[in-house]
Amino acid sequence: MDSGLAAQLADFREARRELEASVLPQATSVDGRRFFFQASLYGLSLQAGGYVVLEDGGVTRLGQVITLDLGQLSTELMLPAPAGGAQGNRTQMLIRYARGEGVILDGDFAPFHDATVRPASGAEVQEWLERSARPGAKLPLGELASLTGVPFLADAGGFNRHTFLCGQSGSGKTYSLGLILEQLLTETDLRLVILDPNSDFVRLGTVRDGTDPALAGRYRQAARGVTVLSADAPGKRRLRIHAAEIDPATQAAVLRLDPIADREEYATLAGLLERHDRSALEALPDSEEPETRRLAMRIRNLGVGRFTVWAPGETGSVLDMVHDEGARCVVIDLGSLPSREEQSVIAAAVLGDLWRRRHERRPVLIVIDEAHNVCPADPPDQLTAQAAEHAIRIAAEGRKFGLYLLVSTQRPQKIAENVLSQADNLVLMRLNSLADTAFTQAVFSFVPPSLIDRAVTFHQGEALIAGKISPQPALLRFGARISEEGGADVPATWAHAR
Ligand SMILES: Nc1ncnc2c1ncn2[C@@H]1O[C@H](COP(=O)(O)OP(=O)(O)OP(=O)(O)O)[C@@H](O)[C@H]1O
Ligand SMILES: [Mg+2]
């Protein structure tokens, strides 16, 4: 390369470096609530969701960065003439810098111009969190993702709204859900009913080895109220139901009876149920009547009579436990049941019964992990549709009766839109597709879209939390579980180095 040109290029680069490095970290606000800022890309330590201090003369404000983008500015520059050259060169230069918007969290909320921006320290954010905390129980869920060591405390009272927990497989939903449940058990009196399709919470009452003894002691006390119902458990803890307790529509769904296409059998079942013989599914009375015989054949062919959840001759059922005042937390181990149908029968019966008894107005958090099985966007069969219908009704109208949902799934599109759209709290873990972030942004319009965008960069255990449980959206890293996890992932011993 021509040495004159090379020298000019070096000058150009040096000039650009100096200009880009000299962009001052400054913020301006015209309304005292939101601010716009700029900063140099060199040594950039700001991030969306992170906290900043804005210093303006003697006034200090605390803010949160909401968006952070790359800014570009094209300018014209006169480069000096190369040694021995006749004249300098006029050139276009692209200056790059960081810019974004944020919200003022604490301060005088008056407009300001050109305040200096710097990242807030952990102590500064913690002081603000403690000072601004609302009254009521707090749930220590972990620490702020951007400030290691600063505890994040969720507002327990916010669980009187529906909550949506979402993240791709392996992002840590079930682990984190367990942590939320542990804290609700320890710090509140809220009753919990957990539909557990993978037996993940069957050891919610068992403390892990190595847990801090004081914490373990407190937790053991709270976890005394945990009752786990499983298919193979003895006595009162056996997961069972009486067909007579299941509403007629769900019974018809179990038998895949269509009121039009199967009108004779449907009418026969309805007749039996009306005559208070509501255990038809378990044991149909002997009859010469052709329609009853046909119904009996259907029950036999579908294997419904052999469901392990039936409990002929036994007293008590999952529904008694769900409504038992003494049972603080009921884990319904759907994973212990041998078939999807039986899982759906229990899910539909429990949700239907909670709705039917809504006028008792007893607050309860209904937790549904893997909710796409219970209330999918597109139910694959009549029985699932029945369970989904109950979930949708609870999502729409349950809150005022004290029925609160906490549903967890991998992709927002997978669950019934009418459940999703009723959620006022969001706990968002890692997502792996932009389609999923776009969908989440459209549904959760109260959360800044730029923070939802960050979900594609989350590591396992990191989350965005927003809504009534976290009035200021926060990025958090979930802490350590106190109780044992249930259905652990299959260990990858097959990949050990030889
Ligand atoms: N914060 C965490 N700290 C330590 N281990 C974690 C954490 N979060 C998750 N894990 C571990 O990572 C694994 C996957 O987590 P988890 O089962 O919670 O994922 P998931 O999002 O529920 O996945 P899926 O959608 O497949 O059910 C588990 O073995 C769990 O123990
Ligand atoms: Mg899971």
Short mmCIF file of C-alpha atoms in Angstrom, two decimals, residues 171-473:
data_model
loop_
_atom_site.label_atom_id
_atom_site.label_comp_id
_atom_site.label_asym_id
_atom_site.label_seq_id
_atom_site.Cartn_x
_atom_site.Cartn_y
_atom_site.Cartn_z
CA SER A 171 -33.84 -23.73 31.40
CA GLY A 172 -34.63 -24.53 35.03
CA LYS A 173 -38.41 -24.08 35.26
CA THR A 174 -39.15 -27.03 37.49
CA TYR A 175 -36.15 -26.38 39.72
CA SER A 176 -37.13 -22.71 40.10
CA LEU A 177 -40.79 -23.55 40.55
CA GLY A 178 -39.75 -25.79 43.44
CA LEU A 179 -37.88 -22.88 44.97
CA ILE A 180 -40.92 -20.61 44.66
CA LEU A 181 -43.07 -23.29 46.31
CA GLU A 182 -40.56 -23.78 49.13
CA GLN A 183 -40.62 -20.06 49.84
CA LEU A 184 -44.41 -19.86 49.66
CA LEU A 185 -44.56 -22.73 52.14
CA THR A 186 -42.08 -21.10 54.50
CA GLU A 187 -43.11 -17.45 54.27
CA THR A 188 -46.90 -17.53 53.74
CA ASP A 189 -50.08 -19.41 54.67
CA LEU A 190 -51.25 -19.83 51.08
CA ARG A 191 -52.55 -23.33 50.34
CA LEU A 192 -50.94 -25.08 47.38
CA VAL A 193 -52.38 -27.72 45.06
CA ILE A 194 -49.76 -29.02 42.64
CA LEU A 195 -50.51 -31.01 39.49
CA ASP A 196 -47.17 -32.77 39.03
CA PRO A 197 -46.98 -34.70 35.73
CA ASN A 198 -43.34 -35.80 36.08
CA SER A 199 -43.23 -36.62 39.80
CA ASP A 200 -40.89 -33.63 40.23
CA PHE A 201 -42.31 -32.48 43.55
CA VAL A 202 -42.81 -35.77 45.33
CA ARG A 203 -39.87 -34.94 47.60
CA LEU A 204 -40.89 -31.36 48.30
CA GLY A 205 -41.11 -32.28 51.97
CA THR A 206 -37.56 -33.69 52.16
CA VAL A 207 -34.66 -31.36 53.01
CA ARG A 208 -31.43 -31.71 50.99
CA ASP A 209 -28.22 -32.72 52.65
CA GLY A 210 -25.97 -29.76 53.28
CA THR A 211 -28.77 -27.20 53.76
CA ASP A 212 -28.03 -24.55 56.37
CA PRO A 213 -29.36 -26.06 59.64
CA ALA A 214 -31.42 -23.01 60.65
CA LEU A 215 -33.03 -22.85 57.21
CA ALA A 216 -33.55 -26.62 57.21
CA GLY A 217 -35.27 -26.45 60.60
CA ARG A 218 -37.65 -23.72 59.48
CA TYR A 219 -38.41 -25.51 56.27
CA ARG A 220 -39.06 -28.85 57.95
CA GLN A 221 -41.63 -27.12 60.09
CA ALA A 222 -43.40 -25.63 57.05
CA ALA A 223 -43.08 -28.81 54.99
CA ARG A 224 -45.00 -30.83 57.56
CA GLY A 225 -48.08 -29.70 55.71
CA VAL A 226 -46.94 -31.30 52.42
CA THR A 227 -49.02 -34.34 51.41
CA VAL A 228 -48.01 -36.29 48.33
CA LEU A 229 -50.66 -38.42 46.62
CA SER A 230 -49.24 -41.17 44.39
CA ALA A 231 -50.76 -44.15 42.59
CA ASP A 232 -48.67 -46.65 44.52
CA ALA A 233 -48.76 -44.99 47.96
CA PRO A 234 -50.55 -46.81 50.78
CA GLY A 235 -53.71 -45.76 52.61
CA LYS A 236 -54.88 -42.18 52.54
CA ARG A 237 -52.02 -41.12 50.29
CA ARG A 238 -53.06 -43.34 47.40
CA LEU A 239 -54.02 -41.14 44.44
CA ARG A 240 -57.61 -42.16 43.77
CA ILE A 241 -61.02 -40.87 42.85
CA HIS A 242 -64.56 -42.21 42.71
CA ALA A 243 -66.27 -42.05 39.37
CA ALA A 244 -69.31 -40.69 41.21
CA GLU A 245 -67.29 -37.56 42.03
CA ILE A 246 -66.62 -36.77 38.38
CA ASP A 247 -69.01 -34.45 36.60
CA PRO A 248 -71.12 -35.99 33.81
CA ALA A 249 -69.42 -34.09 30.98
CA THR A 250 -66.02 -35.41 32.07
CA GLN A 251 -67.42 -38.94 32.41
CA ALA A 252 -68.73 -38.75 28.85
CA ALA A 253 -65.32 -37.45 27.74
CA VAL A 254 -63.58 -40.41 29.40
CA LEU A 255 -65.77 -42.69 27.27
CA ARG A 256 -65.20 -40.55 24.17
CA LEU A 257 -68.94 -40.20 23.83
CA ASP A 258 -70.19 -37.60 21.44
CA PRO A 259 -73.67 -36.29 22.30
CA ILE A 260 -74.67 -36.38 18.63
CA ALA A 261 -72.74 -39.22 16.99
CA ASP A 262 -73.20 -41.55 19.99
CA ARG A 263 -76.57 -40.24 21.08
CA GLU A 264 -78.02 -43.53 22.34
CA GLU A 265 -75.05 -44.45 24.50
CA TYR A 266 -74.68 -40.84 25.61
CA ALA A 267 -78.31 -40.77 26.71
CA THR A 268 -77.91 -44.10 28.53
CA LEU A 269 -74.92 -42.76 30.46
CA ALA A 270 -76.76 -39.53 31.24
CA GLY A 271 -79.74 -41.56 32.45
CA LEU A 272 -77.56 -43.69 34.73
CA LEU A 273 -75.85 -40.62 36.15
CA GLU A 274 -79.18 -38.90 36.73
CA ARG A 275 -80.43 -41.90 38.68
CA HIS A 276 -77.50 -41.21 41.04
CA ASP A 277 -75.65 -44.26 39.88
CA ARG A 278 -72.64 -42.14 39.18
CA SER A 279 -70.06 -44.89 39.46
CA ALA A 280 -71.00 -46.23 36.04
CA LEU A 281 -67.44 -45.95 34.78
CA GLU A 282 -66.12 -48.17 37.55
CA ALA A 283 -68.80 -50.82 37.49
CA LEU A 284 -71.78 -50.77 35.21
CA PRO A 285 -74.80 -52.68 36.51
CA ASP A 286 -75.65 -55.88 34.60
CA SER A 287 -78.39 -55.22 32.14
CA GLU A 288 -80.22 -56.83 29.26
CA GLU A 289 -80.84 -53.44 27.77
CA PRO A 290 -78.85 -53.18 24.50
CA GLU A 291 -77.64 -49.60 25.01
CA THR A 292 -76.38 -50.36 28.51
CA ARG A 293 -74.60 -53.44 27.15
CA ARG A 294 -73.04 -51.32 24.43
CA LEU A 295 -71.90 -48.83 27.04
CA ALA A 296 -70.43 -51.67 29.08
CA MET A 297 -68.56 -52.90 26.00
CA ARG A 298 -67.19 -49.40 25.40
CA ILE A 299 -65.98 -49.20 29.00
CA ARG A 300 -64.33 -52.60 28.62
CA ASN A 301 -62.77 -51.86 25.24
CA LEU A 302 -61.32 -48.55 26.39
CA GLY A 303 -59.95 -50.18 29.53
CA VAL A 304 -61.73 -47.56 31.65
CA GLY A 305 -62.94 -50.11 34.20
CA ARG A 306 -59.30 -51.06 34.88
CA PHE A 307 -58.12 -47.51 35.68
CA THR A 308 -55.90 -47.60 38.76
CA VAL A 309 -57.44 -44.36 40.03
CA TRP A 310 -60.80 -45.97 40.85
CA ALA A 311 -61.29 -46.90 44.44
CA PRO A 312 -64.37 -49.12 44.78
CA GLY A 313 -65.12 -49.82 48.40
CA GLU A 314 -62.55 -47.31 49.66
CA THR A 315 -63.46 -44.04 51.28
CA GLY A 316 -61.84 -40.70 50.60
CA SER A 317 -60.28 -39.41 47.40
CA VAL A 318 -57.96 -36.81 45.95
CA LEU A 319 -60.83 -34.31 46.10
CA ASP A 320 -61.20 -34.75 49.86
CA MET A 321 -57.51 -34.05 50.26
CA VAL A 322 -57.63 -30.98 48.00
CA HIS A 323 -60.33 -29.51 50.23
CA ASP A 324 -58.91 -30.71 53.55
CA GLU A 325 -58.06 -27.63 55.64
CA GLY A 326 -55.32 -29.61 57.33
CA ALA A 327 -53.51 -30.30 54.06
CA ARG A 328 -51.47 -27.16 53.49
CA CYS A 329 -49.88 -28.40 50.27
CA VAL A 330 -51.14 -31.30 48.17
CA VAL A 331 -48.80 -32.71 45.54
CA ILE A 332 -50.84 -34.70 43.03
CA ASP A 333 -48.30 -37.07 41.54
CA LEU A 334 -49.83 -37.47 38.09
CA GLY A 335 -46.52 -38.95 36.94
CA SER A 336 -47.25 -42.05 39.02
CA LEU A 337 -50.32 -42.89 36.93
CA PRO A 338 -49.93 -45.39 34.10
CA SER A 339 -51.68 -43.46 31.32
CA ARG A 340 -52.36 -40.00 29.95
CA GLU A 341 -56.09 -40.69 30.25
CA GLU A 342 -55.88 -41.28 33.97
CA GLN A 343 -53.76 -38.14 34.39
CA SER A 344 -56.37 -36.15 32.48
CA VAL A 345 -59.22 -37.64 34.52
CA ILE A 346 -57.57 -36.48 37.75
CA ALA A 347 -56.61 -33.07 36.34
CA ALA A 348 -60.12 -32.45 35.00
CA ALA A 349 -61.74 -33.68 38.23
CA VAL A 350 -59.51 -31.57 40.50
CA LEU A 351 -59.86 -28.38 38.43
CA GLY A 352 -63.59 -28.93 37.99
CA ASP A 353 -64.07 -29.49 41.69
CA LEU A 354 -62.03 -26.43 42.71
CA TRP A 355 -64.21 -24.37 40.39
CA ARG A 356 -67.44 -25.97 41.61
CA ARG A 357 -66.55 -25.12 45.21
CA ARG A 358 -65.33 -21.63 44.40
CA HIS A 359 -67.96 -20.00 46.59
CA GLU A 360 -66.12 -21.31 49.65
CA ARG A 361 -63.64 -18.54 48.79
CA ARG A 362 -60.61 -20.32 50.24
CA PRO A 363 -57.41 -18.95 48.69
CA VAL A 364 -55.38 -21.61 46.93
CA LEU A 365 -52.54 -21.52 44.42
CA ILE A 366 -53.14 -24.14 41.73
CA VAL A 367 -49.76 -25.06 40.28
CA ILE A 368 -49.66 -26.82 36.90
CA ASP A 369 -46.20 -27.85 35.69
CA GLU A 370 -46.02 -28.91 32.03
CA ALA A 371 -49.32 -27.09 31.63
CA HIS A 372 -49.43 -27.80 27.89
CA ASN A 373 -50.66 -31.27 28.85
CA VAL A 374 -53.50 -30.00 31.01
CA CYS A 375 -54.64 -26.89 29.15
CA PRO A 376 -53.05 -27.05 25.69
CA ALA A 377 -53.77 -24.49 23.00
CA ASP A 378 -55.16 -27.30 20.88
CA PRO A 379 -56.59 -30.13 23.02
CA PRO A 380 -55.96 -33.50 21.32
CA ASP A 381 -59.06 -35.17 22.81
CA GLN A 382 -62.36 -34.53 24.54
CA LEU A 383 -61.00 -35.32 28.00
CA THR A 384 -58.12 -32.86 27.75
CA ALA A 385 -60.56 -30.30 26.35
CA GLN A 386 -62.61 -30.77 29.50
CA ALA A 387 -59.63 -30.12 31.78
CA ALA A 388 -58.62 -27.14 29.63
CA GLU A 389 -62.12 -25.71 29.89
CA HIS A 390 -61.93 -25.78 33.70
CA ALA A 391 -58.49 -24.15 33.63
CA ILE A 392 -59.75 -21.42 31.29
CA ARG A 393 -62.72 -20.73 33.55
CA ILE A 394 -60.46 -20.48 36.59
CA ALA A 395 -58.07 -18.21 34.65
CA ALA A 396 -60.94 -15.94 33.64
CA GLU A 397 -62.95 -15.79 36.83
CA GLY A 398 -61.15 -17.67 39.59
CA ARG A 399 -59.17 -14.78 41.02
CA LYS A 400 -62.09 -13.16 42.81
CA PHE A 401 -62.86 -16.49 44.47
CA GLY A 402 -59.27 -16.96 45.61
CA LEU A 403 -58.35 -19.49 42.90
CA TYR A 404 -54.91 -18.46 41.61
CA LEU A 405 -53.03 -20.28 38.86
CA LEU A 406 -49.31 -20.79 38.42
CA VAL A 407 -48.79 -22.49 35.07
CA SER A 408 -45.47 -23.55 33.62
CA THR A 409 -44.61 -24.55 30.08
CA GLN A 410 -41.84 -24.48 27.49
CA ARG A 411 -43.37 -22.25 24.83
CA PRO A 412 -46.15 -19.69 25.33
CA GLN A 413 -47.96 -20.87 22.19
CA LYS A 414 -48.41 -24.32 23.70
CA ILE A 415 -51.03 -23.39 26.27
CA ALA A 416 -54.60 -22.15 25.88
CA GLU A 417 -54.51 -18.50 24.95
CA ASN A 418 -57.33 -17.72 27.37
CA VAL A 419 -55.20 -19.00 30.23
CA LEU A 420 -52.10 -17.15 29.09
CA SER A 421 -53.82 -13.84 28.51
CA GLN A 422 -55.12 -13.80 32.10
CA ALA A 423 -51.66 -14.01 33.67
CA ASP A 424 -50.55 -10.84 35.44
CA ASN A 425 -47.20 -12.21 36.58
CA LEU A 426 -44.44 -13.42 34.29
CA VAL A 427 -41.40 -15.50 35.18
CA LEU A 428 -39.49 -15.92 31.94
CA MET A 429 -36.49 -18.21 31.69
CA ARG A 430 -34.33 -18.95 28.65
CA LEU A 431 -36.15 -19.05 25.31
CA ASN A 432 -34.45 -20.31 22.20
CA SER A 433 -36.54 -18.79 19.48
CA LEU A 434 -37.31 -15.26 18.43
CA ALA A 435 -40.83 -16.41 17.55
CA ASP A 436 -41.33 -17.27 21.24
CA THR A 437 -40.01 -13.91 22.46
CA ALA A 438 -42.26 -12.10 19.95
CA PHE A 439 -45.28 -14.08 21.15
CA THR A 440 -44.44 -13.38 24.80
CA GLN A 441 -44.01 -9.68 24.06
CA ALA A 442 -47.42 -9.55 22.41
CA VAL A 443 -49.16 -11.19 25.38
CA PHE A 444 -47.23 -9.50 28.21
CA SER A 445 -47.46 -5.95 26.99
CA PHE A 446 -46.84 -4.62 30.52
CA VAL A 447 -43.24 -5.87 30.37
CA PRO A 448 -40.71 -3.87 28.31
CA PRO A 449 -40.11 -5.89 25.09
CA SER A 450 -36.36 -5.25 25.31
CA LEU A 451 -36.21 -7.14 28.61
CA ILE A 452 -38.15 -10.08 27.13
CA ASP A 453 -35.61 -10.06 24.27
CA ARG A 454 -32.91 -10.80 26.80
CA ALA A 455 -34.41 -14.24 27.47
CA VAL A 456 -32.50 -15.69 24.50
CA THR A 457 -29.24 -14.87 26.33
CA PHE A 458 -30.18 -16.33 29.72
CA HIS A 459 -28.22 -19.17 31.26
CA GLN A 460 -29.86 -21.96 33.22
CA GLY A 461 -31.48 -20.58 36.37
CA GLU A 462 -31.69 -16.98 35.12
CA ALA A 463 -35.05 -15.31 34.69
CA LEU A 464 -36.94 -12.12 34.07
CA ILE A 465 -39.60 -11.59 36.70
CA ALA A 466 -42.35 -9.02 36.35
CA GLY A 467 -45.87 -8.25 37.44
CA LYS A 468 -47.42 -7.93 40.87
CA ILE A 469 -44.82 -10.28 42.35
CA SER A 470 -42.08 -7.91 41.14
CA PRO A 471 -43.55 -4.46 40.47
CA GLN A 472 -40.24 -3.35 38.95
CA PRO A 473 -39.21 -5.98 36.36
#
